[in-house]
Tab-separated table of C-alpha atoms and ligand atoms in Angstrom:
chain	number	residue	atom	x	y	z
A	594	UNK	CA	-25.474	-4.033	-18.012
A	595	UNK	CA	-25.771	-7.777	-17.376
A	596	UNK	CA	-29.170	-9.260	-17.800
A	597	UNK	CA	-28.735	-12.884	-17.068
A	598	UNK	CA	-31.158	-15.151	-15.272
A	599	UNK	CA	-30.183	-16.735	-12.002
A	600	UNK	CA	-31.450	-20.168	-11.113
A	601	UNK	CA	-31.928	-21.703	-7.711
A	602	UNK	CA	-29.219	-24.284	-6.888
A	603	UNK	CA	-30.478	-27.682	-5.766
A	604	UNK	CA	-28.744	-27.433	-2.370
A	605	UNK	CA	-30.130	-23.972	-1.725
A	606	UNK	CA	-31.026	-23.178	1.895
A	607	UNK	CA	-33.530	-20.456	2.637
A	608	UNK	CA	-31.684	-17.504	4.065
A	609	UNK	CA	-31.031	-13.921	3.216
A	610	UNK	CA	-32.112	-14.537	-0.385
A	611	UNK	CA	-35.769	-15.330	-0.517
A	612	UNK	CA	-36.926	-17.769	-3.151
A	613	UNK	CA	-38.442	-14.807	-4.986
A	614	UNK	CA	-35.060	-13.122	-5.213
A	615	UNK	CA	-33.192	-16.214	-6.291
A	616	UNK	CA	-35.610	-16.881	-9.146
A	617	UNK	CA	-34.760	-13.590	-10.822
A	618	UNK	CA	-31.572	-11.723	-11.536
A	619	UNK	CA	-29.311	-10.993	-8.610
A	620	UNK	CA	-29.620	-7.218	-8.238
A	621	UNK	CA	-26.556	-5.245	-7.253
A	622	UNK	CA	-26.365	-1.768	-5.750
A	623	UNK	CA	-22.854	-0.313	-5.935
A	624	UNK	CA	-21.336	2.424	-3.816
A	625	UNK	CA	-18.369	4.043	-5.557
A	626	UNK	CA	-17.255	4.023	-9.168
A	627	UNK	CA	-13.522	4.555	-8.853
A	628	UNK	CA	-10.709	2.152	-9.786
A	629	UNK	CA	-12.350	-0.895	-8.171
A	630	UNK	CA	-15.933	-0.025	-9.146
A	631	UNK	CA	-14.989	0.445	-12.788
A	632	UNK	CA	-12.773	-2.650	-12.650
A	633	UNK	CA	-15.711	-4.661	-11.365
A	634	UNK	CA	-18.018	-3.250	-14.033
A	635	UNK	CA	-15.578	-4.349	-16.733
A	636	UNK	CA	-15.079	-7.781	-15.157
A	637	UNK	CA	-18.865	-8.275	-14.849
A	638	UNK	CA	-19.416	-7.249	-18.443
A	639	UNK	CA	-16.784	-9.663	-19.732
A	640	UNK	CA	-17.873	-12.615	-17.567
A	641	UNK	CA	-20.330	-14.986	-19.104
A	642	UNK	CA	-21.068	-17.196	-16.092
A	643	UNK	CA	-22.055	-14.662	-13.485
A	644	UNK	CA	-25.771	-14.161	-13.076
A	645	UNK	CA	-26.127	-10.661	-11.799
A	646	UNK	CA	-27.259	-7.235	-12.818
A	647	UNK	CA	-26.264	-3.777	-11.700
A	648	UNK	CA	-29.299	-1.804	-10.593
A	649	UNK	CA	-27.828	1.440	-9.288
A	650	UNK	CA	-24.452	3.011	-8.623
A	651	UNK	CA	-24.273	5.590	-5.860
A	652	UNK	CA	-21.582	8.222	-6.451
A	653	UNK	CA	-20.433	11.242	-4.483
A	654	UNK	CA	-19.453	13.642	-7.233
A	655	UNK	CA	-22.391	14.393	-9.580
A	656	UNK	CA	-20.257	16.591	-11.855
A	657	UNK	CA	-17.666	13.980	-12.792
A	658	UNK	CA	-17.965	12.654	-16.342
A	659	UNK	CA	-18.984	8.973	-16.260
A	660	UNK	CA	-18.510	6.186	-18.779
A	661	UNK	CA	-22.089	4.873	-18.328
A	662	UNK	CA	-25.506	6.444	-18.954
A	663	UNK	CA	-26.489	8.736	-16.086
A	664	UNK	CA	-29.652	6.703	-15.386
A	665	UNK	CA	-27.478	4.117	-13.587
A	666	UNK	CA	-26.185	6.686	-11.121
A	667	UNK	CA	-27.705	8.166	-8.020
A	668	UNK	CA	-26.450	10.430	-5.260
A	669	UNK	CA	-28.977	9.142	-2.771
A	670	UNK	CA	-27.799	6.290	-0.554
A	671	UNK	CA	-31.417	5.322	0.131
A	672	UNK	CA	-31.910	4.456	-3.560
A	673	UNK	CA	-29.786	1.412	-2.771
A	674	UNK	CA	-30.010	0.885	0.992
A	675	UNK	CA	-33.809	1.213	1.200
A	676	UNK	CA	-34.511	-0.318	-2.176
A	677	UNK	CA	-36.242	-3.698	-1.692
A	678	UNK	CA	-35.107	-4.758	-5.157
A	679	UNK	CA	-31.406	-4.614	-4.209
A	680	UNK	CA	-30.126	-7.971	-2.952
A	681	UNK	CA	-26.430	-7.242	-2.677
A	682	UNK	CA	-24.688	-4.009	-1.724
A	683	UNK	CA	-21.183	-3.614	-3.124
A	684	UNK	CA	-19.278	-1.124	-1.002
A	685	UNK	CA	-16.352	0.167	-3.058
A	686	UNK	CA	-15.755	3.666	-1.705
A	687	UNK	CA	-12.634	5.134	-0.178
A	688	UNK	CA	-13.704	6.694	3.111
A	689	UNK	CA	-13.668	3.923	5.750
A	690	UNK	CA	-16.075	5.568	8.202
A	691	UNK	CA	-18.649	6.374	5.511
A	692	UNK	CA	-18.136	2.812	4.254
A	693	UNK	CA	-18.879	1.409	7.721
A	694	UNK	CA	-22.123	3.380	7.868
A	695	UNK	CA	-23.171	2.015	4.483
A	696	UNK	CA	-22.183	-1.566	5.278
A	697	UNK	CA	-23.789	-1.646	8.726
A	698	UNK	CA	-27.031	-0.110	7.411
A	699	UNK	CA	-27.123	-2.600	4.538
A	700	UNK	CA	-26.601	-5.552	6.891
A	701	UNK	CA	-29.290	-4.243	9.252
A	702	UNK	CA	-31.616	-3.933	6.237
A	703	UNK	CA	-31.033	-7.609	5.469
A	704	UNK	CA	-28.871	-7.106	2.399
A	705	UNK	CA	-25.787	-9.154	1.654
A	706	UNK	CA	-22.658	-7.014	1.358
A	707	UNK	CA	-19.399	-7.304	-0.549
A	708	UNK	CA	-16.627	-4.841	0.253
A	709	UNK	CA	-12.987	-4.318	-0.663
A	710	UNK	CA	-12.372	-1.778	2.104
A	711	UNK	CA	-9.614	-3.269	4.249
A	712	UNK	CA	-9.358	-0.420	6.757
A	713	UNK	CA	-13.094	-0.477	7.352
A	714	UNK	CA	-13.151	-4.253	7.844
A	715	UNK	CA	-10.041	-4.301	10.048
A	716	UNK	CA	-11.210	-1.385	12.200
A	717	UNK	CA	-14.710	-2.799	12.713
A	718	UNK	CA	-14.179	-6.564	12.608
A	719	UNK	CA	-15.918	-7.259	15.923
A	720	UNK	CA	-18.986	-5.141	15.082
A	721	UNK	CA	-19.200	-6.557	11.572
A	722	UNK	CA	-19.010	-10.108	12.919
A	723	UNK	CA	-21.835	-9.328	15.372
A	724	UNK	CA	-24.002	-7.674	12.687
A	725	UNK	CA	-23.676	-10.682	10.384
A	726	UNK	CA	-24.767	-12.999	13.180
A	727	UNK	CA	-27.590	-10.803	14.427
A	728	UNK	CA	-29.151	-10.187	11.023
A	729	UNK	CA	-28.173	-13.510	9.467
A	730	UNK	CA	-26.697	-11.859	6.389
A	731	UNK	CA	-23.303	-12.440	4.794
A	732	UNK	CA	-20.504	-9.930	4.418
A	733	UNK	CA	-17.705	-10.996	2.074
A	734	UNK	CA	-14.407	-9.170	1.551
A	735	UNK	CA	-11.980	-11.266	-0.479
A	736	UNK	CA	-11.018	-8.157	-2.475
A	737	UNK	CA	-9.840	-6.450	0.720
A	738	UNK	CA	-6.875	-8.809	1.141
A	739	UNK	CA	-4.254	-9.052	-1.583
A	740	UNK	CA	-6.782	-8.397	-4.373
A	741	UNK	CA	-6.763	-11.367	-6.753
A	742	UNK	CA	-5.250	-13.891	-4.309
A	743	UNK	CA	-8.091	-15.990	-2.857
A	744	UNK	CA	-6.664	-16.075	0.628
A	745	UNK	CA	-9.665	-15.455	2.907
A	746	UNK	CA	-11.853	-18.167	1.477
A	747	UNK	CA	-8.919	-20.584	1.486
A	748	UNK	CA	-8.161	-19.847	5.132
A	749	UNK	CA	-11.855	-20.311	5.956
A	750	UNK	CA	-12.536	-23.411	3.901
A	751	UNK	CA	-9.459	-25.226	2.665
A	752	UNK	CA	-7.473	-24.738	5.862
A	753	UNK	CA	-10.491	-25.019	8.146
A	754	UNK	CA	-8.986	-27.844	10.174
A	755	UNK	CA	-5.288	-27.595	9.454
A	756	UNK	CA	-3.324	-26.212	12.365
A	757	UNK	CA	-1.883	-23.081	10.859
A	758	UNK	CA	1.351	-21.787	12.312
A	759	UNK	CA	2.117	-18.819	10.055
A	760	UNK	CA	0.652	-16.568	7.384
A	761	UNK	CA	2.947	-13.941	5.965
A	762	UNK	CA	4.178	-12.287	2.826
A	763	UNK	CA	3.868	-9.235	0.627
A	764	UNK	CA	0.402	-7.774	1.176
A	765	UNK	CA	0.757	-4.377	-0.520
A	766	UNK	CA	1.093	-3.896	-4.268
A	767	UNK	CA	2.109	-0.233	-4.320
A	768	UNK	CA	5.117	-0.584	-2.044
A	769	UNK	CA	6.194	-3.721	-3.877
A	770	UNK	CA	5.907	-1.798	-7.136
A	771	UNK	CA	7.988	1.053	-5.707
A	772	UNK	CA	10.661	-1.280	-4.314
A	773	UNK	CA	10.839	-3.169	-7.612
A	774	UNK	CA	11.358	0.028	-9.578
A	775	UNK	CA	13.878	1.417	-7.094
A	776	UNK	CA	15.910	-1.834	-6.997
A	777	UNK	CA	15.692	-3.033	-10.585
A	778	UNK	CA	15.383	0.175	-12.552
A	779	UNK	CA	17.183	2.647	-10.349
A	780	UNK	CA	14.074	4.813	-10.330
A	781	UNK	CA	13.729	7.413	-7.600
A	782	UNK	CA	11.245	6.748	-4.814
A	783	UNK	CA	8.935	9.707	-5.692
A	784	UNK	CA	8.918	8.728	-9.389
A	785	UNK	CA	8.054	5.124	-8.565
A	786	UNK	CA	5.301	6.241	-6.183
A	787	UNK	CA	3.876	8.512	-8.870
A	788	UNK	CA	3.748	5.536	-11.275
A	789	UNK	CA	2.027	3.382	-8.649
A	790	UNK	CA	-0.530	6.156	-8.197
A	791	UNK	CA	-1.035	6.655	-11.931
A	792	UNK	CA	-1.608	2.928	-12.382
A	793	UNK	CA	-4.334	2.982	-9.731
A	794	UNK	CA	-2.457	0.804	-7.213
A	795	UNK	CA	-1.953	3.314	-4.400
A	796	UNK	CA	-4.492	4.462	-1.853
A	797	UNK	CA	-5.871	8.004	-2.212
A	798	UNK	CA	-3.611	8.799	0.733
A	799	UNK	CA	-0.471	6.905	-0.356
A	800	UNK	CA	1.156	7.172	3.063
A	801	UNK	CA	-1.218	4.349	4.052
A	802	UNK	CA	0.685	2.158	1.586
A	803	UNK	CA	4.169	3.558	2.146
A	804	UNK	CA	4.012	3.520	5.951
A	805	UNK	CA	2.707	-0.047	6.101
A	806	UNK	CA	-0.836	0.679	7.314
A	807	UNK	CA	-2.561	-0.905	4.323
A	808	UNK	CA	-0.590	-4.145	4.748
A	809	UNK	CA	-1.418	-4.067	8.464
A	810	UNK	CA	-5.184	-3.807	7.830
A	811	UNK	CA	-4.941	-6.858	5.577
A	812	UNK	CA	-2.880	-8.680	8.202
A	813	UNK	CA	-5.538	-7.967	10.857
A	814	UNK	CA	-8.245	-9.426	8.617
A	815	UNK	CA	-6.081	-12.461	7.945
A	816	UNK	CA	-5.469	-12.962	11.690
A	817	UNK	CA	-9.230	-13.410	12.169
A	818	UNK	CA	-9.484	-16.054	9.457
A	819	UNK	CA	-6.166	-17.834	10.049
A	820	UNK	CA	-6.137	-17.931	13.844
A	821	UNK	CA	-9.574	-16.711	14.951
A	822	UNK	CA	-7.984	-13.693	16.590
A	823	UNK	CA	-9.732	-10.325	16.341
A	824	UNK	CA	-7.100	-7.645	16.757
A	825	UNK	CA	-7.487	-3.909	16.514
A	826	UNK	CA	-5.021	-2.458	13.956
A	827	UNK	CA	-3.718	0.019	16.502
A	828	UNK	CA	-2.308	-2.899	18.484
A	829	UNK	CA	-0.257	-4.194	15.555
A	830	UNK	CA	3.157	-2.690	14.771
A	831	UNK	CA	3.799	-1.323	11.283
A	832	UNK	CA	7.057	0.108	9.973
A	833	UNK	CA	6.993	1.310	6.389
A	834	UNK	CA	9.451	1.857	3.564
A	835	UNK	CA	9.605	5.663	3.851
A	836	UNK	CA	12.989	5.725	5.619
A	837	UNK	CA	14.788	3.409	3.189
A	838	UNK	CA	17.805	5.381	1.962
A	839	UNK	CA	20.225	4.991	-0.939
A	840	UNK	CA	22.710	3.683	1.623
A	841	UNK	CA	20.283	0.933	2.730
A	842	UNK	CA	19.726	-0.036	-0.905
A	843	UNK	CA	23.498	-0.137	-1.491
A	844	UNK	CA	24.021	-2.399	1.537
A	845	UNK	CA	21.177	-4.698	0.445
A	846	UNK	CA	22.521	-4.890	-3.117
A	847	UNK	CA	26.080	-5.588	-1.937
A	848	UNK	CA	24.809	-8.473	0.164
A	849	UNK	CA	22.729	-9.841	-2.747
A	850	UNK	CA	19.408	-9.017	-1.087
A	851	UNK	CA	16.251	-7.213	-2.095
A	852	UNK	CA	14.088	-5.354	0.380
A	853	UNK	CA	10.393	-6.243	0.546
A	854	UNK	CA	7.695	-4.879	2.820
A	855	UNK	CA	6.395	-7.970	4.608
A	856	UNK	CA	3.457	-8.648	6.872
A	857	UNK	CA	4.192	-11.482	9.279
A	858	UNK	CA	2.048	-13.487	11.632
A	859	UNK	CA	2.989	-16.606	13.555
A	860	UNK	CA	1.209	-18.664	16.147
A	861	UNK	CA	3.381	-20.078	18.887
A	862	UNK	CA	1.387	-22.010	21.498
A	863	UNK	CA	-1.150	-19.484	22.814
A	864	UNK	CA	0.760	-16.480	21.454
A	865	UNK	CA	0.303	-14.791	18.108
A	866	UNK	CA	2.927	-12.404	16.865
A	867	UNK	CA	2.093	-9.933	14.110
A	868	UNK	CA	3.992	-7.085	12.490
A	869	UNK	CA	4.581	-5.238	9.222
A	870	UNK	CA	8.202	-4.351	8.486
A	871	UNK	CA	10.653	-4.105	5.565
A	872	UNK	CA	12.708	-7.283	5.280
A	873	UNK	CA	15.845	-8.361	3.444
A	874	UNK	CA	15.058	-11.265	1.143
A	875	UNK	CA	17.605	-13.537	-0.453
A	876	UNK	CA	17.320	-15.252	-3.821
A	877	UNK	CA	16.236	-18.436	-2.025
A	878	UNK	CA	13.072	-16.785	-0.753
A	879	UNK	CA	9.814	-17.221	-2.683
A	880	UNK	CA	9.228	-13.511	-2.140
A	881	UNK	CA	12.412	-12.520	-4.022
A	882	UNK	CA	10.733	-12.909	-7.398
A	883	UNK	CA	7.417	-11.341	-6.379
A	884	UNK	CA	7.740	-8.034	-8.177
A	885	UNK	CA	5.734	-4.955	-9.188
A	886	UNK	CA	2.104	-4.949	-8.020
A	887	UNK	CA	2.132	-8.673	-7.297
A	888	UNK	CA	1.603	-9.952	-3.760
A	889	UNK	CA	2.803	-13.238	-2.279
A	890	UNK	CA	1.184	-15.006	0.651
A	891	UNK	CA	2.950	-17.881	2.413
A	892	UNK	CA	0.806	-20.173	4.547
A	893	UNK	CA	2.297	-22.717	6.926
A	894	UNK	CA	0.209	-25.493	8.388
A	895	UNK	CA	0.992	-28.532	10.491
A	896	UNK	CA	-0.129	-30.920	7.752
A	897	UNK	CA	-0.227	-28.904	4.540
A	898	UNK	CA	3.200	-27.449	5.437
A	899	UNK	CA	4.575	-24.632	3.295
A	900	UNK	CA	2.357	-23.181	0.554
A	901	UNK	CA	2.700	-20.030	-1.505
A	902	UNK	CA	0.055	-17.955	-3.292
A	903	UNK	CA	1.213	-15.337	-5.792
A	904	UNK	CA	-1.010	-12.951	-7.730
A	905	UNK	CA	-1.767	-9.351	-8.517
A	906	UNK	CA	-2.357	-7.508	-5.267
A	907	UNK	CA	-3.610	-4.165	-6.561
A	908	UNK	CA	-5.442	-2.668	-9.506
A	909	UNK	CA	-9.031	-2.440	-10.710
A	910	UNK	CA	-9.289	-5.749	-12.560
A	911	UNK	CA	-7.560	-8.010	-9.989
A	912	UNK	CA	-9.643	-6.474	-7.183
A	913	UNK	CA	-12.737	-6.555	-9.402
A	914	UNK	CA	-12.145	-10.271	-9.982
A	915	UNK	CA	-12.151	-10.908	-6.216
A	916	UNK	CA	-15.369	-8.893	-5.805
A	917	UNK	CA	-16.877	-10.857	-8.684
A	918	UNK	CA	-15.934	-14.107	-6.988
A	919	UNK	CA	-17.655	-12.909	-3.792
A	920	UNK	CA	-20.810	-12.040	-5.765
A	921	UNK	CA	-20.682	-15.487	-7.313
A	922	UNK	CA	-20.241	-17.077	-3.857
A	923	UNK	CA	-23.370	-15.264	-2.667
A	924	UNK	CA	-25.381	-16.931	-5.417
A	925	UNK	CA	-24.790	-20.247	-3.637
A	926	UNK	CA	-25.400	-18.695	-0.235
A	927	UNK	CA	-21.817	-18.639	0.958
A	928	UNK	CA	-20.912	-16.860	4.178
A	929	UNK	CA	-17.828	-16.741	6.379
A	930	UNK	CA	-18.176	-18.861	9.484
A	931	UNK	CA	-15.054	-17.558	11.218
A	932	UNK	CA	-14.307	-21.186	11.979
A	933	UNK	CA	-10.975	-20.545	13.685
A	934	UNK	CA	-12.642	-18.510	16.450
A	935	UNK	CA	-13.823	-21.842	17.840
A	936	UNK	CA	-10.208	-22.993	18.209
A	937	UNK	CA	-8.871	-19.729	19.593
A	938	UNK	CA	-10.115	-19.346	23.143
A	939	UNK	CA	-6.754	-18.576	24.820
A	940	UNK	CA	-4.935	-16.889	21.972
A	941	UNK	CA	-3.366	-13.498	22.579
A	942	UNK	CA	-1.277	-11.071	20.603
A	943	UNK	CA	2.211	-10.936	22.094
A	944	UNK	CA	5.146	-8.535	21.779
A	945	UNK	CA	7.431	-10.708	23.824
A	946	UNK	CA	9.729	-12.220	21.206
A	947	UNK	CA	13.205	-11.524	19.871
A	948	UNK	CA	14.046	-10.475	16.319
A	949	UNK	CA	17.156	-9.858	14.226
A	950	UNK	CA	17.272	-6.435	12.632
A	951	UNK	CA	19.479	-4.093	10.655
A	952	UNK	CA	19.341	-0.638	12.227
A	953	UNK	CA	20.782	2.268	10.205
A	954	UNK	CA	21.256	5.666	11.786
A	955	UNK	CA	23.139	8.874	11.143
A	956	UNK	CA	23.470	10.186	14.656
A	957	UNK	CA	25.076	7.679	17.076
A	958	UNK	CA	23.874	9.726	20.058
A	959	UNK	CA	20.336	8.668	19.187
A	960	UNK	CA	20.958	4.966	19.748
A	961	UNK	CA	21.274	3.189	23.064
A	962	UNK	CA	23.054	0.016	22.026
A	963	UNK	CA	22.412	-1.647	25.370
A	964	UNK	CA	18.834	-2.462	24.268
A	965	UNK	CA	20.254	-5.124	21.947
A	966	UNK	CA	20.568	-8.655	23.295
A	967	UNK	CA	23.445	-9.306	20.894
A	968	UNK	CA	25.213	-7.174	18.287
A	969	UNK	CA	26.338	-9.302	15.352
A	970	UNK	CA	27.784	-6.632	13.061
A	971	UNK	CA	28.573	-2.957	13.402
A	972	UNK	CA	29.495	-0.413	10.735
A	973	UNK	CA	30.649	3.135	11.364
A	974	UNK	CA	31.360	5.840	8.823
A	975	UNK	CA	31.095	9.574	8.750
A	976	UNK	CA	27.527	9.709	7.487
A	977	UNK	CA	25.998	6.312	8.022
A	978	UNK	CA	26.189	3.785	10.805
A	979	UNK	CA	24.472	0.475	11.174
A	980	UNK	CA	24.061	-2.292	13.666
A	981	UNK	CA	22.879	-5.779	12.888
A	982	UNK	CA	21.709	-7.427	16.049
A	983	UNK	CA	19.110	-9.222	18.056
A	984	UNK	CA	16.591	-7.261	20.083
A	985	UNK	CA	13.434	-7.956	22.030
A	986	UNK	CA	10.466	-6.754	19.982
A	987	UNK	CA	8.803	-4.879	22.860
A	988	UNK	CA	12.093	-3.021	23.492
A	989	UNK	CA	12.301	-2.154	19.795
A	990	UNK	CA	8.739	-0.798	19.871
A	991	UNK	CA	9.455	1.168	23.023
A	992	UNK	CA	12.774	2.652	21.872
A	993	UNK	CA	12.953	6.413	21.542
A	994	UNK	CA	14.390	6.178	18.012
A	995	UNK	CA	11.740	3.918	16.509
A	996	UNK	CA	9.789	6.838	15.053
A	997	UNK	CA	12.805	8.936	14.067
A	998	UNK	CA	13.046	9.701	10.325
A	999	UNK	CA	16.844	9.567	10.714
A	1000	UNK	CA	16.730	5.850	11.413
A	1001	UNK	CA	15.745	2.861	9.324
A	1002	UNK	CA	14.988	-0.685	10.389
A	1003	UNK	CA	15.015	-3.767	8.201
A	1004	UNK	CA	14.220	-7.252	9.439
A	1005	UNK	CA	16.744	-9.944	8.554
A	1006	UNK	CA	15.458	-12.935	6.627
A	1007	UNK	CA	14.241	-15.485	9.202
A	1008	UNK	CA	14.807	-12.741	11.765
A	1009	UNK	CA	11.631	-13.736	13.580
A	1010	UNK	CA	11.595	-17.444	12.819
A	1011	UNK	CA	15.051	-18.065	14.279
A	1012	UNK	CA	13.828	-16.905	17.674
A	1013	UNK	CA	10.125	-17.728	17.706
B	2539	HSE	N1	-3.185	0.248	-2.204
B	2539	HSE	C1	-3.374	-1.163	-2.173
B	2539	HSE	C2	-2.088	-1.832	-2.562
B	2539	HSE	C3	-4.475	-1.531	-3.099
B	2539	HSE	O1	-1.220	-1.159	-3.126
B	2539	HSE	O2	-1.905	-3.009	-2.291
B	2539	HSE	C4	-4.917	-2.965	-2.975
B	2539	HSE	O3	-5.390	-3.253	-1.694
């Protein structure tokens, strides 16, 4: 356990940490000791600069063998939530609803909170924003978005006044790992998924990764910090990688492309468009070389222009490093100000835009081609057919084949940008 003294910074403002608390060790109460919890423990142990100490770890399963002495563990939430000695609650459990209960109780009890739970944050963004304001306590969640990539704090602070027009990229490590293995090593999809699970990258329910939900939760969080737009995940479209077939991979390879699962958001006047979808990427794209569990985030601003962040997007240590950075930020009283909400009064999520897609299908009777604005290429064979064309996004979402497992959709590179 750490046992390092914390000193009061000269520019310290009285707030959620009383002077009493700041003059002693920062006391941490952790919920969950899985991949991220253990990653954080390791990162904390190895870090010399951080002035913090783990007081208690609340775990669900009392029978599981643990790598630390049992005195650190408790099964009682109140040992952390009602413990006046705990300054910071680290919420690192899996279940998003249980996590919300923990986080909201901690905030109400005046404790600062750090979480890496993207679904919980995305699902409850409005309530969490209100709780932070009402109780004047910070909630930080850098580890919830692209693990080691410091995107939230950069959107909040570095890009606080730049007029951002787009934030997009690869936001999920597991699917990127699977696609890398399938493309570069000819591995089968189930084998690659198993590896991603074994390495601790995938969610407990891996369909959240594979079907694009995890990337969507991260996108929703990013929308709040990039554009000041609070959007419920159910209003954002996600299409995963589960329907990608050997035929799709063959077509991509023949054309010199890779397929990446991308999360895209763009601001056009008072409209914001947001979606998660597999995309063809060419060698010219910065995302082409983002492989395995790495993520890549591209930010476009009016003045900063095009910038790219690349880093490990999944795994205990990369996520632990983001949680550590949040703990460190709390020692100098950092909190999110959601600065972009002040610029965002008329912004709305919009489905009214056109995109270029590749649509592969086996049964031509399923597809009504008249929904396309333009068909650029058509391929027909006995087994597989495809259309490359331009379609209105709301028509794509409303099509009867969009949820068919016999169909696959891939966005063309610049397939949104060319029409936005
Ligand atoms: N399952 C997530 C991923 C973990 O693969 O990106 C990190 O958020």
